[in-house]
Coordinates of C-alpha atoms and ligand atoms in Angstrom, one line a residue:
M1 CA 18.0 52.1 33.3
G2 CA 15.6 54.9 32.6
I3 CA 11.8 54.6 33.1
R4 CA 9.3 55.7 30.6
I5 CA 5.5 56.0 31.2
T6 CA 3.6 55.8 28.0
P7 CA -0.2 56.2 28.7
S8 CA -2.6 54.7 26.2
I9 CA -5.3 57.0 25.0
L10 CA -7.5 54.1 23.9
N11 CA -9.9 54.5 26.8
S12 CA -9.7 58.3 27.1
D13 CA -12.5 60.6 26.1
V14 CA -12.1 60.4 22.3
S15 CA -14.4 63.4 21.8
D16 CA -11.6 65.5 23.3
L17 CA -8.3 63.9 22.3
R18 CA -6.5 67.3 22.5
G19 CA -7.7 67.8 26.1
E20 CA -6.9 64.2 27.0
L21 CA -3.4 64.4 25.7
A22 CA -2.9 67.6 27.6
K23 CA -3.5 65.7 30.8
I24 CA -0.5 63.5 30.2
A25 CA 2.0 66.2 29.4
G26 CA 4.1 64.9 32.3
A27 CA 4.3 61.4 30.7
D28 CA 7.1 60.5 28.3
W29 CA 5.1 59.4 25.3
A30 CA 1.4 58.9 24.4
H31 CA 0.6 55.4 23.3
V32 CA -1.8 55.2 20.4
D33 CA -3.5 51.9 19.7
V34 CA -4.3 51.4 16.0
M35 CA -6.6 48.4 15.5
D36 CA -8.0 47.2 12.1
N37 CA -10.7 44.7 13.2
H38 CA -8.7 42.0 11.5
F39 CA -5.5 41.4 13.4
V40 CA -7.6 42.0 16.5
P41 CA -11.4 42.0 16.9
N42 CA -11.7 45.7 17.5
L43 CA -11.5 48.9 15.4
T44 CA -10.0 52.2 16.5
W45 CA -8.4 54.8 14.3
G46 CA -5.7 55.1 11.7
L47 CA -3.4 57.5 10.0
P48 CA -5.7 60.5 9.7
V49 CA -6.3 60.6 13.4
V50 CA -2.6 60.2 14.1
E51 CA -1.8 63.0 11.7
A52 CA -4.4 65.2 13.5
I53 CA -3.0 64.7 17.0
L54 CA 0.7 64.8 16.2
P55 CA 0.8 68.6 16.2
V56 CA -1.3 69.0 19.3
S57 CA 0.3 66.3 21.5
P58 CA 2.6 67.6 24.3
V59 CA 4.6 64.4 24.1
P60 CA 5.9 62.2 21.2
L61 CA 3.6 59.5 19.8
D62 CA 4.2 55.8 20.4
I63 CA 2.1 54.1 17.7
H64 CA 1.1 50.5 18.5
L65 CA -0.1 48.9 15.2
M66 CA -2.4 46.0 15.9
I67 CA -3.0 45.5 12.2
A68 CA -2.6 43.0 9.4
D69 CA 0.0 43.7 6.7
P70 CA 2.1 46.2 8.6
D71 CA 4.8 45.9 5.8
R72 CA 2.3 47.8 3.7
W73 CA 0.8 50.3 6.2
A74 CA 3.4 51.0 8.9
P75 CA 5.9 53.2 7.0
A76 CA 3.2 55.9 6.4
Y77 CA 3.0 56.5 10.2
A78 CA 6.8 57.2 10.4
E79 CA 6.6 59.4 7.3
A80 CA 3.8 61.4 8.9
G81 CA 6.1 62.1 11.8
A82 CA 5.2 59.6 14.5
Q83 CA 8.3 59.2 16.6
S84 CA 7.9 55.5 17.4
V85 CA 6.1 52.9 15.3
T86 CA 5.6 49.4 16.7
F87 CA 4.3 46.5 14.6
H88 CA 3.4 42.9 15.5
A89 CA 5.9 40.1 14.8
E90 CA 2.9 37.8 14.0
A91 CA 1.7 40.1 11.3
A92 CA 4.9 41.2 9.5
A93 CA 6.1 39.3 6.5
A94 CA 9.6 40.9 6.6
P95 CA 10.2 42.4 10.1
I96 CA 13.8 43.3 9.5
R97 CA 13.1 45.0 6.3
L98 CA 10.2 46.9 7.9
A99 CA 12.2 47.9 11.0
R100 CA 15.0 49.3 8.7
E101 CA 12.4 51.2 6.7
L102 CA 10.9 52.8 9.8
R103 CA 14.3 53.8 11.1
R104 CA 15.2 55.2 7.6
Q105 CA 12.1 57.4 7.9
G106 CA 13.4 58.7 11.2
A107 CA 11.1 56.8 13.6
R108 CA 12.1 54.4 16.4
A109 CA 11.1 50.9 15.3
G110 CA 9.2 48.6 17.7
L111 CA 8.4 44.9 17.6
A112 CA 5.4 43.6 19.5
L113 CA 4.8 40.0 20.7
R114 CA 1.4 38.6 21.5
P115 CA 1.3 36.6 24.8
T116 CA 1.6 33.3 22.9
T117 CA 4.6 34.4 20.9
G118 CA 7.9 33.4 22.3
V119 CA 10.8 35.8 22.4
D120 CA 13.6 33.3 21.5
P121 CA 13.1 33.4 17.7
F122 CA 13.6 37.2 17.8
L123 CA 16.7 37.5 19.9
E124 CA 19.0 37.7 16.9
L125 CA 17.1 40.6 15.4
L126 CA 17.0 42.8 18.6
P127 CA 19.8 45.0 17.2
E128 CA 17.5 45.9 14.3
I129 CA 14.8 47.5 16.7
D130 CA 14.6 50.2 19.3
M131 CA 11.8 48.7 21.4
L132 CA 10.5 45.3 22.2
L133 CA 6.8 45.4 23.2
I134 CA 5.8 42.4 25.3
M135 CA 2.0 42.2 25.5
T136 CA 0.8 41.4 29.0
V137 CA -2.8 40.9 27.8
E138 CA -4.3 39.5 24.5
P139 CA -4.3 42.6 22.3
G140 CA -7.6 44.2 21.4
F141 CA -9.1 45.8 24.4
G142 CA -8.2 48.0 27.4
G143 CA -9.2 47.1 31.0
Q144 CA -8.0 43.4 31.0
S145 CA -6.0 41.8 33.8
F146 CA -2.2 41.7 33.6
L147 CA -0.8 38.2 32.7
D148 CA 1.8 37.3 35.3
S149 CA 2.7 34.4 33.1
M150 CA 4.5 36.9 30.9
L151 CA 7.1 37.8 33.6
P152 CA 9.5 35.0 32.5
K153 CA 9.4 36.4 28.9
I154 CA 10.2 39.9 30.2
R155 CA 13.2 38.4 32.2
A156 CA 14.4 36.5 29.1
A157 CA 14.3 39.7 27.0
R158 CA 16.1 41.7 29.7
R159 CA 18.8 39.0 29.9
A160 CA 19.3 39.2 26.1
V161 CA 19.4 43.0 26.1
T162 CA 22.1 42.9 28.8
E163 CA 24.1 40.2 27.2
Q164 CA 24.1 41.9 23.8
D165 CA 24.7 45.3 25.5
L166 CA 21.8 46.8 23.5
D167 CA 20.2 50.2 23.9
L168 CA 16.7 48.7 23.5
W169 CA 13.6 49.6 25.5
I170 CA 11.4 46.8 26.8
Q171 CA 7.8 47.9 26.9
V172 CA 4.9 46.1 28.6
D173 CA 1.3 46.8 27.6
G174 CA -1.9 45.5 29.2
G175 CA -3.2 45.6 32.8
V176 CA -0.3 47.8 34.0
S177 CA -1.4 49.6 37.2
R178 CA -0.2 50.4 40.7
E179 CA -0.8 46.7 41.5
T180 CA 1.3 45.3 38.7
I181 CA 3.9 47.8 37.6
E182 CA 6.5 46.8 40.2
R183 CA 6.5 43.2 39.1
A184 CA 6.9 44.2 35.5
A185 CA 9.8 46.6 36.4
E186 CA 11.5 44.0 38.6
A187 CA 11.4 41.5 35.7
G188 CA 13.2 44.0 33.5
A189 CA 10.6 46.2 31.7
D190 CA 11.5 49.9 31.5
T191 CA 8.7 51.3 29.4
F192 CA 5.1 51.1 30.7
V193 CA 1.8 51.5 28.8
A194 CA -1.1 52.2 31.1
G195 CA -4.5 52.9 29.7
S196 CA -7.4 52.5 32.1
A197 CA -5.1 53.0 35.1
V198 CA -4.3 56.5 33.9
Y199 CA -7.6 57.6 32.3
K200 CA -9.9 56.1 34.9
A201 CA -7.9 57.9 37.7
E202 CA -9.3 61.0 39.3
D203 CA -6.1 62.8 38.3
A204 CA -4.4 61.4 35.3
A205 CA -1.2 63.5 35.8
A206 CA -0.9 62.3 39.4
E207 CA -1.4 58.7 38.3
V208 CA 1.5 59.0 35.8
E209 CA 3.8 60.2 38.6
A210 CA 2.6 57.5 41.0
L211 CA 3.3 54.8 38.4
R212 CA 6.7 56.3 37.7
G213 CA 7.6 56.3 41.3
L214 CA 6.6 52.7 41.8
A215 CA 8.6 51.6 38.7
E216 CA 11.7 53.6 39.7
G217 CA 11.5 52.1 43.2
A218 CA 11.3 48.6 41.8
H219 CA 14.4 49.2 39.7
R220 CA 16.3 50.5 42.6
H221 CA 15.8 47.2 44.5
Ligands
LIG301 C1 -4.7 46.6 24.2 C2 -3.8 47.8 23.9 C3 -3.4 48.6 25.1 C4 -4.5 49.1 26.0 C5 -4.1 48.9 27.4 O1 -4.7 45.8 23.1 O2 -2.7 47.5 23.2 O3 -2.5 49.6 24.8 O4 -4.9 50.4 25.8 O5 -5.1 49.2 28.3 P1 -5.0 48.8 29.8 O6 -3.9 49.6 30.4 O7 -6.4 49.3 30.3 O8 -4.9 47.3 29.9
LIG302 ZN1 -1.1 49.1 23.0

């Protein structure tokens, strides 16, 4: 199972996004949190900012849409060239149709679950998506504590992926750090968002490698 580190630029220095992205050239993807002040009580950026950073990012963009009505808004991110677009199960009216549309546009399609959303109702539609994002904090803000209560959900998702023999990434987002990444990896996550852990570190690039090493070590055991 491969490991992917996908740092979130949410709490980077947004006055210098180009420079902040350059720091994570050794990561696999850059995770971009789009919030609409409706689905979550916070507002960040949208399509114009994603369009602006796509050509200057050293790594592909992993867009995490924390927005209402993704059926209407998500396809434009794929059309703009974002390599992965994740929408929330709680917000989508027709998740299968939307996932198919994102794939048709050439993006990887991701489905995100809030902490209180169970994975069971979505097990049948896993073949329709490329990544399942299990939130390990309530979405909306960086810097919150990892919810250990999500570990059983990660395990259940991993079991389903193994049973169905799918090529599906399991991403965790929220409170991922040197203290928590091994637990998430042992439970079956393979794709790790880390916001404050990476951007509050003295050396962001070294932090990415440290997280990668811990996750790989946890998978080996
Ligand atoms: C929170 C966002 C996360 C956030 C994670 O709703 O989805 O991607 O940036 O930040 P940390 O790693 O600080 O918890
Ligand atoms: Zn996120």
